[in-house]
XYZ file of C-alpha atoms in Angstrom:
668
model
C 0.000 0.000 0.000
C 1.079 3.541 -0.648
C 2.742 5.372 2.232
C 0.452 7.676 4.144
C 0.726 11.441 4.035
C -0.057 12.152 7.670
C 2.252 12.153 10.704
C 2.180 8.915 12.623
C 4.699 6.603 14.230
C 5.044 2.909 13.458
C 6.873 0.161 15.257
C 8.274 -1.926 12.509
C 8.445 -0.113 9.255
C 11.420 -1.688 7.521
C 12.542 -0.242 4.210
C 15.161 -2.710 3.012
C 16.859 -2.337 -0.313
C 18.860 -4.904 -2.196
C 22.613 -4.363 -1.940
C 24.103 -2.657 -4.955
C 27.645 -2.599 -6.273
C 27.135 0.854 -7.744
C 28.326 3.846 -5.784
C 25.390 6.216 -5.326
C 25.979 9.941 -5.134
C 26.467 11.333 -1.650
C 23.123 12.372 -0.113
C 24.530 15.818 0.665
C 25.569 16.388 -2.967
C 22.232 15.158 -4.280
C 20.369 17.286 -1.755
C 22.306 20.402 -2.699
C 21.799 19.814 -6.418
C 18.083 19.114 -5.996
C 17.058 21.695 -3.424
C 19.744 24.218 -2.459
C 21.069 25.342 -5.851
C 17.588 26.016 -7.316
C 16.816 28.175 -4.271
C 19.813 30.379 -5.081
C 17.995 31.540 -8.235
C 16.296 33.978 -5.890
C 19.505 36.033 -6.072
C 19.826 35.978 -9.863
C 17.581 38.826 -10.980
C 18.658 41.250 -8.215
C 22.312 40.541 -9.096
C 21.627 41.092 -12.807
C 19.646 44.280 -12.118
C 22.286 45.630 -9.747
C 25.113 44.807 -12.135
C 23.322 46.211 -15.193
C 22.427 49.533 -13.576
C 25.794 49.969 -11.846
C 27.659 49.299 -15.092
C 25.679 51.841 -17.101
C 25.682 54.496 -14.387
C 29.468 54.176 -14.168
C 29.745 54.169 -17.964
C 27.728 57.382 -18.301
C 29.632 59.015 -15.453
C 32.904 58.111 -17.205
C 31.658 59.606 -20.487
C 30.593 62.777 -18.674
C 34.026 63.072 -17.016
C 35.768 62.662 -20.360
C 33.532 65.334 -21.907
C 34.312 67.773 -19.091
C 38.052 67.036 -19.351
C 37.930 67.755 -23.090
C 36.165 71.085 -22.499
C 38.612 72.058 -19.735
C 41.537 71.170 -21.956
C 40.321 73.694 -24.527
C 39.422 76.447 -22.040
C 40.645 75.747 -18.501
C 38.607 77.364 -15.730
C 39.488 75.028 -12.818
C 42.929 74.000 -11.532
C 43.787 70.389 -12.586
C 43.916 69.048 -9.005
C 40.558 70.574 -8.131
C 39.100 69.361 -11.457
C 40.079 65.741 -10.849
C 38.740 65.925 -7.320
C 35.364 67.172 -8.576
C 35.258 64.654 -11.426
C 35.996 61.778 -9.047
C 33.037 62.811 -6.915
C 30.549 62.620 -9.794
C 27.771 60.136 -9.002
C 24.918 60.421 -11.499
C 22.542 58.468 -9.298
C 23.160 60.746 -6.329
C 22.873 63.826 -8.551
C 19.519 62.627 -9.918
C 18.260 61.730 -6.444
C 19.239 65.144 -5.033
C 18.461 67.477 -7.963
C 15.399 65.702 -9.425
C 13.915 64.275 -6.222
C 13.288 60.530 -5.626
C 10.133 60.660 -7.758
C 11.381 63.185 -10.312
C 9.063 66.046 -9.310
C 11.831 68.682 -9.353
C 12.948 70.571 -12.446
C 15.583 69.135 -14.746
C 19.094 70.246 -13.629
C 20.878 72.723 -15.906
C 23.815 71.600 -18.037
C 22.705 67.972 -18.447
C 20.909 66.224 -21.274
C 17.153 66.220 -21.761
C 15.377 63.381 -19.947
C 18.217 63.081 -17.420
C 15.915 62.825 -14.413
C 13.651 60.128 -15.860
C 16.512 57.957 -17.106
C 18.824 58.303 -14.103
C 16.071 57.839 -11.537
C 14.945 54.600 -13.198
C 18.479 53.246 -13.033
C 18.999 54.522 -9.497
C 15.750 53.011 -8.226
C 16.493 49.611 -9.794
C 20.053 49.722 -8.453
C 18.766 50.352 -4.929
C 15.979 47.792 -5.254
C 18.479 45.154 -6.408
C 20.816 45.916 -3.492
C 17.904 45.888 -1.022
C 16.605 42.558 -2.318
C 20.047 40.986 -2.062
C 20.416 42.215 1.505
C 16.904 41.078 2.417
C 17.406 37.655 0.822
C 20.678 37.193 2.715
C 19.037 38.102 6.037
C 16.119 35.744 5.355
C 18.481 32.898 4.457
C 20.395 33.426 7.706
C 17.094 33.523 9.603
C 15.975 30.276 8.010
C 19.227 28.589 8.944
C 18.703 29.793 12.520
C 15.182 28.339 12.667
C 16.425 25.027 11.260
C 19.226 24.928 13.844
C 16.659 25.687 16.579
C 14.458 22.827 15.415
C 17.456 20.502 15.309
C 18.549 21.302 18.850
C 15.081 21.408 20.405
C 12.677 18.804 18.952
C 9.840 19.930 21.220
C 9.926 23.342 19.532
C 9.903 22.037 15.955
C 6.466 23.431 15.174
C 7.431 26.892 16.492
C 10.654 26.883 14.488
C 8.831 25.791 11.343
C 6.153 28.443 11.816
C 8.801 31.138 12.317
C 10.724 30.074 9.208
C 7.584 29.963 7.112
C 6.553 33.410 8.400
C 9.940 34.769 7.332
C 9.481 33.315 3.853
C 5.951 34.675 3.497
C 7.041 38.109 4.655
C 9.937 37.970 2.204
C 7.916 36.724 -0.764
C 5.716 39.768 -1.425
C 8.420 42.496 -1.486
C 10.755 40.107 -3.272
C 8.246 39.312 -6.018
C 7.244 42.962 -6.404
C 10.869 44.084 -6.584
C 11.919 41.356 -9.002
C 8.887 42.095 -11.169
C 9.966 45.747 -11.420
C 13.551 44.722 -12.231
C 12.339 42.340 -14.940
C 10.110 45.010 -16.465
C 12.994 47.497 -16.366
C 15.406 45.042 -18.028
C 12.880 44.096 -20.716
C 12.844 47.789 -21.762
C 16.400 48.996 -21.215
C 18.159 45.727 -22.003
C 17.172 45.797 -25.656
C 17.273 49.611 -25.842
C 20.937 49.820 -24.824
C 22.233 46.644 -26.464
C 20.269 46.609 -29.739
C 18.936 50.182 -29.971
C 15.366 48.895 -30.170
C 12.333 48.182 -28.020
C 10.362 44.908 -28.030
C 6.809 45.723 -26.893
C 5.837 42.053 -26.653
C 8.810 41.357 -24.382
C 7.897 44.306 -22.158
C 4.265 43.152 -22.014
C 5.267 39.581 -21.142
C 7.605 40.801 -18.374
C 4.823 42.923 -16.900
C 2.326 40.057 -17.007
C 4.845 37.643 -15.474
C 5.591 39.996 -12.608
C 1.893 40.632 -11.978
C 1.031 36.915 -11.997
C 3.856 36.115 -9.584
C 2.745 38.798 -7.129
C -0.900 37.726 -7.470
C 0.064 34.111 -6.753
C 1.881 35.157 -3.575
C -1.146 37.130 -2.379
C -3.535 34.306 -3.262
C -1.321 31.771 -1.484
C -1.677 33.666 1.810
C -5.315 32.546 1.984
C -4.796 29.032 0.642
C -6.059 26.285 2.933
C -5.870 22.526 2.696
C -8.420 20.682 4.801
C -7.439 17.043 4.694
C -8.243 14.257 7.116
C -6.432 11.006 6.251
C -8.460 7.847 5.713
C -7.405 4.402 6.864
C -8.874 1.073 5.798
C -9.927 -0.777 8.920
C -12.527 -1.427 11.601
C -12.791 0.478 14.881
C -12.568 -2.078 17.671
C -15.325 -1.902 20.287
C -13.830 -2.462 23.781
C -16.761 -4.739 24.603
C -15.685 -7.053 21.749
C -12.143 -7.398 23.098
C -12.089 -6.847 26.882
C -8.928 -8.908 27.398
C -7.096 -7.068 24.622
C -7.957 -3.652 26.094
C -7.076 -4.806 29.593
C -3.666 -5.896 28.378
C -3.286 -2.554 26.585
C -4.032 -0.639 29.790
C -1.536 -2.748 31.717
C 1.221 -2.157 29.167
C 0.407 1.571 29.027
C 0.734 1.794 32.804
C 4.138 0.080 32.665
C 5.221 2.424 29.868
C 4.156 5.469 31.904
C 1.487 6.800 29.551
C -2.255 6.763 28.962
C -3.676 4.040 26.692
C -5.013 4.942 23.259
C -8.585 6.162 23.032
C -9.209 4.272 19.792
C -7.978 0.991 18.340
C -8.303 0.327 14.612
C -7.892 -3.186 13.241
C -6.662 -3.549 9.682
C -4.718 -5.751 7.287
C -1.931 -3.364 6.371
C 1.615 -4.612 6.901
C 2.388 -2.308 9.819
C 1.408 -0.874 13.191
C 1.270 2.842 13.951
C -0.037 5.424 16.402
C -1.241 8.971 15.831
C -3.070 11.807 17.554
C -4.109 13.403 14.267
C -7.844 13.137 13.386
C -8.421 10.021 11.320
C -11.231 8.697 9.130
C -11.721 4.937 9.192
C -13.463 3.069 6.374
C -14.323 -0.615 6.540
C -14.564 -0.660 2.744
C -12.290 0.811 0.106
C -13.733 2.884 -2.760
C -13.946 1.219 -6.168
C -15.259 2.402 -9.550
C -18.557 0.721 -8.706
C -18.537 2.153 -5.150
C -16.764 5.530 -5.309
C -18.104 6.743 -1.950
C -17.744 4.727 1.243
C -18.937 5.308 4.771
C -16.299 6.541 7.219
C -16.026 7.048 10.959
C -14.041 10.009 12.309
C -11.704 9.401 15.246
C -10.153 12.031 17.515
C -7.416 11.684 20.100
C -4.926 8.874 20.545
C -5.362 6.105 17.991
C -3.547 2.795 17.598
C -3.644 0.914 14.304
C -2.985 -2.831 14.648
C -2.580 -5.258 11.769
C -4.593 -8.435 12.261
C -2.479 -10.177 9.638
C 0.684 -9.452 11.611
C -0.832 -10.101 15.039
C -1.810 -13.557 13.789
C 1.843 -14.237 12.927
C 3.176 -13.156 16.368
C 3.109 -14.872 19.708
C 1.913 -12.912 22.718
C 5.376 -11.717 23.779
C 6.098 -10.374 20.306
C 2.700 -8.640 20.177
C 3.381 -7.101 23.598
C 6.741 -5.832 22.326
C 5.063 -4.137 19.372
C 2.350 -2.589 21.549
C 4.866 -1.263 24.076
C 6.872 0.229 21.225
C 3.776 2.070 20.003
C 2.884 3.228 23.506
C 6.450 4.496 23.787
C 5.723 7.015 21.034
C 2.856 8.352 23.153
C 5.099 8.466 26.234
C 7.903 10.296 24.401
C 5.543 12.929 23.020
C 6.267 11.947 19.412
C 2.607 11.843 18.408
C 1.854 15.116 20.187
C 4.585 16.884 18.236
C 3.197 15.390 15.031
C -0.263 16.651 15.947
C 1.157 20.155 16.369
C 3.080 19.981 13.095
C 0.295 18.506 10.972
C -1.865 21.665 10.527
C 1.244 23.713 9.690
C 2.411 21.179 7.121
C -1.013 21.015 5.466
C -1.205 24.811 5.213
C 2.352 24.966 3.908
C 1.537 22.400 1.218
C -1.490 24.439 0.154
C 0.637 27.598 0.059
C 3.330 25.879 -1.976
C 0.877 24.319 -4.421
C -0.590 27.782 -5.101
C 2.856 29.252 -5.754
C 3.711 26.336 -8.041
C 1.017 27.453 -10.496
C 3.206 30.270 -11.842
C 6.800 31.452 -12.081
C 7.883 33.008 -8.776
C 11.466 34.218 -9.330
C 12.934 31.505 -7.091
C 10.523 31.926 -4.165
C 8.943 28.514 -4.778
C 12.390 26.890 -4.838
C 13.227 28.607 -1.536
C 10.052 27.183 -0.012
C 10.881 23.687 -1.263
C 14.475 23.901 0.006
C 13.311 25.105 3.428
C 10.810 22.263 3.686
C 13.382 19.702 2.512
C 15.907 20.847 5.124
C 13.249 20.759 7.793
C 12.045 17.351 6.673
C 15.568 15.951 7.016
C 15.575 17.041 10.640
C 12.114 15.583 11.268
C 13.054 12.267 9.661
C 16.282 12.041 11.644
C 14.384 12.711 14.840
C 11.864 10.102 13.742
C 14.635 7.521 13.340
C 15.943 8.383 16.798
C 12.419 8.060 18.213
C 12.106 4.577 16.700
C 15.310 3.439 18.366
C 14.178 4.901 21.700
C 10.820 3.118 21.451
C 12.625 -0.131 20.595
C 14.747 0.205 23.741
C 11.650 0.796 25.870
C 10.014 -2.339 24.485
C 13.224 -4.315 25.078
C 13.359 -3.049 28.666
C 9.751 -4.007 29.494
C 9.296 -7.150 27.373
C 12.794 -8.268 26.372
C 15.151 -7.754 23.398
C 14.386 -11.112 21.755
C 10.614 -10.583 21.284
C 11.302 -7.108 19.863
C 13.854 -8.488 17.410
C 11.545 -11.352 16.383
C 8.671 -8.934 15.817
C 10.870 -6.662 13.677
C 12.009 -9.602 11.554
C 8.467 -10.878 11.066
C 7.092 -7.488 10.101
C 9.975 -6.822 7.713
C 9.760 -10.251 6.102
C 5.975 -10.122 5.762
C 6.084 -6.597 4.335
C 8.678 -7.485 1.714
C 7.076 -10.763 0.652
C 3.605 -9.252 0.410
C 4.930 -6.349 -1.671
C 6.684 -8.784 -4.020
C 3.558 -10.888 -4.374
C 1.303 -7.927 -5.130
C 3.849 -6.450 -7.534
C 3.996 -9.687 -9.528
C 0.230 -9.811 -9.798
C 0.040 -6.192 -10.966
C 2.725 -6.841 -13.580
C 0.799 -9.745 -15.076
C -1.409 -9.169 -18.123
C -4.147 -11.617 -17.180
C -6.849 -11.411 -14.544
C -6.803 -14.118 -11.923
C -8.360 -15.143 -8.658
C -6.518 -13.173 -6.013
C -6.746 -14.950 -2.641
C -4.048 -12.548 -1.457
C -4.073 -13.503 2.225
C -3.788 -17.207 1.419
C -1.139 -16.576 -1.226
C 1.021 -14.569 1.144
C 0.805 -17.064 4.004
C 1.319 -20.220 1.928
C 3.825 -18.695 -0.493
C 5.883 -17.230 2.330
C 6.164 -20.633 4.009
C 7.512 -22.111 0.771
C 9.769 -19.128 0.215
C 11.614 -19.360 3.549
C 11.777 -23.162 3.234
C 14.154 -22.737 0.276
C 17.784 -21.802 1.105
C 17.902 -19.339 -1.800
C 14.719 -17.662 -0.616
C 16.018 -17.291 2.929
C 19.319 -15.897 1.712
C 17.591 -13.353 -0.533
C 15.218 -12.310 2.246
C 17.959 -11.914 4.852
C 20.126 -9.903 2.481
C 17.301 -7.550 1.584
C 16.286 -7.077 5.212
C 19.671 -6.498 6.773
C 21.842 -4.930 4.114
C 19.952 -1.746 3.498
C 23.095 0.300 4.058
C 23.165 3.836 5.424
C 19.664 5.269 5.861
C 18.670 7.931 3.390
C 18.225 11.359 5.027
C 14.496 11.244 4.239
C 13.907 7.755 5.712
C 11.592 7.850 8.715
C 12.822 4.521 10.129
C 16.329 3.145 10.680
C 17.476 0.043 8.774
C 16.657 -3.257 10.449
C 20.341 -4.021 10.985
C 20.729 -0.825 13.008
C 17.608 -1.574 15.034
C 18.874 -5.045 15.927
C 22.253 -3.594 16.894
C 20.418 -1.036 19.054
C 18.832 -3.977 20.920
C 22.132 -5.795 21.355
C 20.931 -8.600 19.066
C 23.167 -10.187 16.455
C 21.861 -10.513 12.927
C 20.281 -13.961 12.466
C 21.512 -16.556 10.020
C 19.435 -17.439 6.971
C 18.594 -20.847 8.477
C 17.090 -19.118 11.501
C 14.506 -17.451 9.249
C 12.592 -20.728 8.852
C 10.920 -20.013 12.181
C 9.290 -16.912 10.706
C 6.826 -19.098 8.805
C 5.758 -20.984 11.929
C 2.350 -19.912 13.167
C 2.171 -19.551 16.974
C -0.358 -21.655 18.858
C -1.708 -18.625 20.749
C -1.883 -14.988 19.601
C -3.391 -11.662 20.613
C -6.091 -12.258 17.979
C -7.559 -14.845 20.344
C -8.568 -11.945 22.630
C -10.621 -10.269 19.878
C -14.086 -11.624 19.191
C -14.723 -12.333 15.511
C -11.192 -11.313 14.581
C -11.224 -13.781 11.703
C -14.531 -12.421 10.381
C -13.229 -8.837 10.576
C -10.007 -9.783 8.803
C -11.823 -11.659 6.043
C -14.143 -8.717 5.431
C -11.193 -6.328 5.146
C -9.385 -8.644 2.744
C -12.499 -8.925 0.578
C -12.744 -5.144 0.282
C -9.014 -4.807 -0.339
C -9.078 -7.429 -3.086
C -11.994 -5.678 -4.824
C -9.944 -2.471 -4.963
C -6.808 -4.376 -5.942
C -8.654 -6.179 -8.740
C -10.004 -2.875 -10.070
C -6.488 -1.394 -10.081
C -5.111 -4.482 -11.821
C -7.823 -4.308 -14.466
C -6.969 -0.663 -15.094
C -3.239 -1.422 -15.381
C -3.962 -4.139 -17.930
C -6.038 -1.660 -19.956
C -3.210 0.853 -19.654
C -0.581 -1.535 -21.034
C -2.719 -3.429 -23.535
C -2.365 -3.055 -27.313
C -5.846 -4.452 -28.058
C -6.479 -6.759 -30.982
C -9.556 -8.814 -30.112
C -13.048 -7.444 -29.373
C -12.652 -8.526 -25.748
C -9.389 -6.599 -25.393
C -10.898 -3.530 -27.064
C -13.839 -3.697 -24.663
C -11.457 -3.860 -21.688
C -9.507 -0.804 -22.858
C -12.679 1.185 -23.581
C -14.051 0.307 -20.158
C -11.315 2.475 -18.643
C -10.682 4.778 -21.615
C -14.089 5.408 -23.217
C -14.244 7.715 -26.250
C -14.949 11.391 -25.545
C -16.151 14.210 -27.819
C -15.576 17.954 -27.539
C -17.650 20.410 -29.612
C -15.746 23.470 -30.804
C -16.287 26.529 -32.979
C -14.890 24.641 -35.978
C -16.464 21.234 -35.357
C -16.320 18.212 -33.064
C -13.054 16.631 -31.908
C -13.261 12.973 -30.841
C -10.649 11.144 -28.807
C -10.414 7.402 -28.250
C -7.637 4.889 -27.610
C -6.651 4.850 -31.303
C -6.201 8.585 -31.858
C -8.010 11.843 -32.636
C -10.725 12.559 -35.157
C -10.573 16.244 -36.087
C -13.175 18.403 -37.850
C -13.344 17.690 -41.549
C -12.809 13.959 -41.075
C -9.050 14.241 -40.402
C -7.776 11.115 -38.590
C -4.666 11.468 -36.387
C -3.498 8.114 -34.954
C -1.330 8.455 -31.871
C 1.361 6.434 -33.641
C 1.617 9.226 -36.234
C 2.334 11.936 -33.646
C 6.039 12.829 -33.514
C 5.698 15.521 -30.829
C 2.803 16.965 -28.853
C 3.153 20.201 -26.938
C 1.270 23.306 -25.890
C 2.192 26.844 -26.866
C 1.051 30.268 -25.706
C -0.901 32.272 -28.281
C -0.034 35.914 -28.848
C -3.627 37.010 -28.322
C -3.985 34.945 -25.164
C -4.754 31.335 -24.374
C -2.983 28.162 -25.398
C -2.971 25.743 -28.297
C -2.214 22.025 -28.542
C 0.312 21.555 -31.360
C 0.751 18.111 -32.937
C 3.749 17.539 -35.206
C 2.956 14.499 -37.366
C 5.314 12.009 -38.940
C 3.216 12.125 -42.101
C 0.893 14.987 -42.910
C 0.642 18.650 -41.954
C 0.973 19.955 -38.430
C -2.302 20.151 -36.499
C -3.082 22.955 -34.046
C -6.057 22.999 -31.657
C -6.790 26.341 -29.981
C -8.123 25.526 -26.524
C -10.264 28.651 -26.319
C -12.363 27.280 -29.211
C -13.729 24.456 -27.046
C -16.423 26.396 -25.195
C -14.648 26.550 -21.853
C -13.530 22.904 -21.921
C -10.102 23.365 -23.488
C -8.213 22.343 -20.333
C -10.409 19.255 -19.983
C -9.657 18.280 -23.591
C -5.944 18.761 -22.936
C -6.136 16.472 -19.897
C -8.009 13.774 -21.811
C -5.542 13.947 -24.691
C -2.630 13.523 -22.260
C -4.386 10.515 -20.698
C -5.052 8.785 -24.032
C -1.644 9.604 -25.484
C 0.164 8.363 -22.351
C -1.813 5.106 -22.561
C -0.717 4.676 -26.171
C 2.941 5.267 -25.298
C 2.802 2.759 -22.442
C 1.031 0.148 -24.585
C 3.875 0.270 -27.112
C 6.474 -0.764 -24.569
C 7.529 -4.441 -24.519
C 5.456 -6.542 -22.141
C 7.484 -7.810 -19.154
C 8.198 -11.537 -19.085
C 6.053 -13.355 -16.521
C 7.864 -13.950 -13.245
C 6.873 -16.807 -10.930
C 5.791 -15.974 -7.419
C 8.539 -16.345 -4.835
C 8.218 -19.720 -3.228
C 6.262 -21.238 -6.112
C 7.382 -24.729 -7.129
C 9.700 -24.799 -10.117
C 8.034 -25.876 -13.394
C 9.002 -29.306 -14.766
C 11.638 -29.327 -17.502
C 10.263 -29.024 -21.007
C 11.436 -30.305 -24.352
C 13.367 -27.733 -26.397
C 11.077 -25.640 -28.559
C 11.784 -23.398 -31.532
C 12.231 -19.686 -30.811
C 8.893 -17.901 -30.459
C 7.601 -15.730 -33.243
C 7.640 -11.975 -32.950
C 5.277 -10.913 -30.203
C 5.042 -14.413 -28.747
C 5.675 -15.226 -25.093
C 7.186 -18.305 -23.534
C 6.926 -19.589 -19.999
C 9.820 -18.612 -17.755
């Protein structure tokens, strides 16, 4: 399942990766290239504006000095020493500021060229704006580094540090965008005037529009809100249906020095987690046939427990997991996440609004700030996981904690492999996911090669990535003082315990089966869509499957109807444009406003569709075209060879056969 986008803490998230012989780039270098360098674009336009104006002001001052020297050489009126002293003090910007006034309301000074005030004041204002923006940007960058250092040294104040840093960026964005917009407008006029002796009205108009849109986006982003409550697939457990389970939870919470969770959600995900963020719980997952499902909103402390994993653990291992989760409550991890969550949601809404237009580097600054902050949060999250592991080892014992971590990691990896292989297949099949995972996993760990592969993937994840929220399993075992197990020791992972915590939950099996049924319905719908996405249909049945997910659509326009289907476009006048005939497809801005979809064809003339002609549905047509065209591109890629499920018995040897024909497939 996809990772969630809300703050929570889990006990056994293991993110193993297969060992690689390649040397990856250093995380610091990748981080700088991805986040830090783009943020420095915020300095570019002020530097260009400052350099451009300073150069020309100095150039004109030099020309004026040379003119005065030539006049004095012909008819001296000032002693040479005094002349050079006065010439050295010439500053055209200061002269314009003093003689003409900052806004140019005073009379033109005598002895200088016509239009002196207007020209010099423009250059002087842009010079000062560029210098001010550079100084302001430097101060803001230093302030952001201070807030990040504060958050790093004081985890309990992370939300205050983040709020302060974001406030600095918001306060910086408006004057920065306004100033850079003015500099861009100035350069669009004077840049061509002084270098090519010409003006480009369209360039000036585009610069003005760009600056206005950037400033408008910053203002609009101030009021952007993102109201999102995460949804989890599961069933809220009624205490009356599991009195022994809740009693054990209260006992463990008392030993851990914290209050028990207010809510317990049972699910079939491959993890456990806790949160204090509001949560919606749905017993059924939405499908194309059932797009809306009933949810129950939970507030306060919530524990999510996986029935599938609880069934694989003995009671000591389950206690170790529960104490680990309660440790996150005791340490205040979930409380800090609850404080951060509203800020992060608002920040995401702010950033998504800015991302809709060019913002002179402000958007990149926001992204870099968030990325730096996220590194700190993830590192603190990894430390919190190790602390919770130690608490569980202290109260329950290191061995049950280590066994639980191994079981969760092994189950997570095997289930992901199994689901991935099903999704990669091009044929529908009976899922039986729960049974497949349990039975296939037993076969998988029974084979020496399977155990070796599993152990390698679990333990040799290497150095954690700065954005990982959990430490590698090897580090967690070392934190417990447990040596890494041998591959032969993994055979015990497939052994089902005689007694589990599920025995304390009435109708646990019924609840689990209902959740699996809903999950498989959603999984089957996704698989059917992926087949339609990758399929190059030939038979009527295959065409019907593709059109079930990609039905034809029609868009009336001022010049006729445009029809899109999985084959291509049908344009007004009966022009057929198969997707295979499209060499390039791109949008372009029209001079009179709006956009056009431009199709360069391999055979035939170029086709251009003006979006404004489609009666307000031009953007919708563009989205549908992208969807159909992407499907075509994917369907032309070679189909992956079928891969057997891990743990499946090897097929019997076959007699040699001739090579398959083009497009044929053979069994692995």
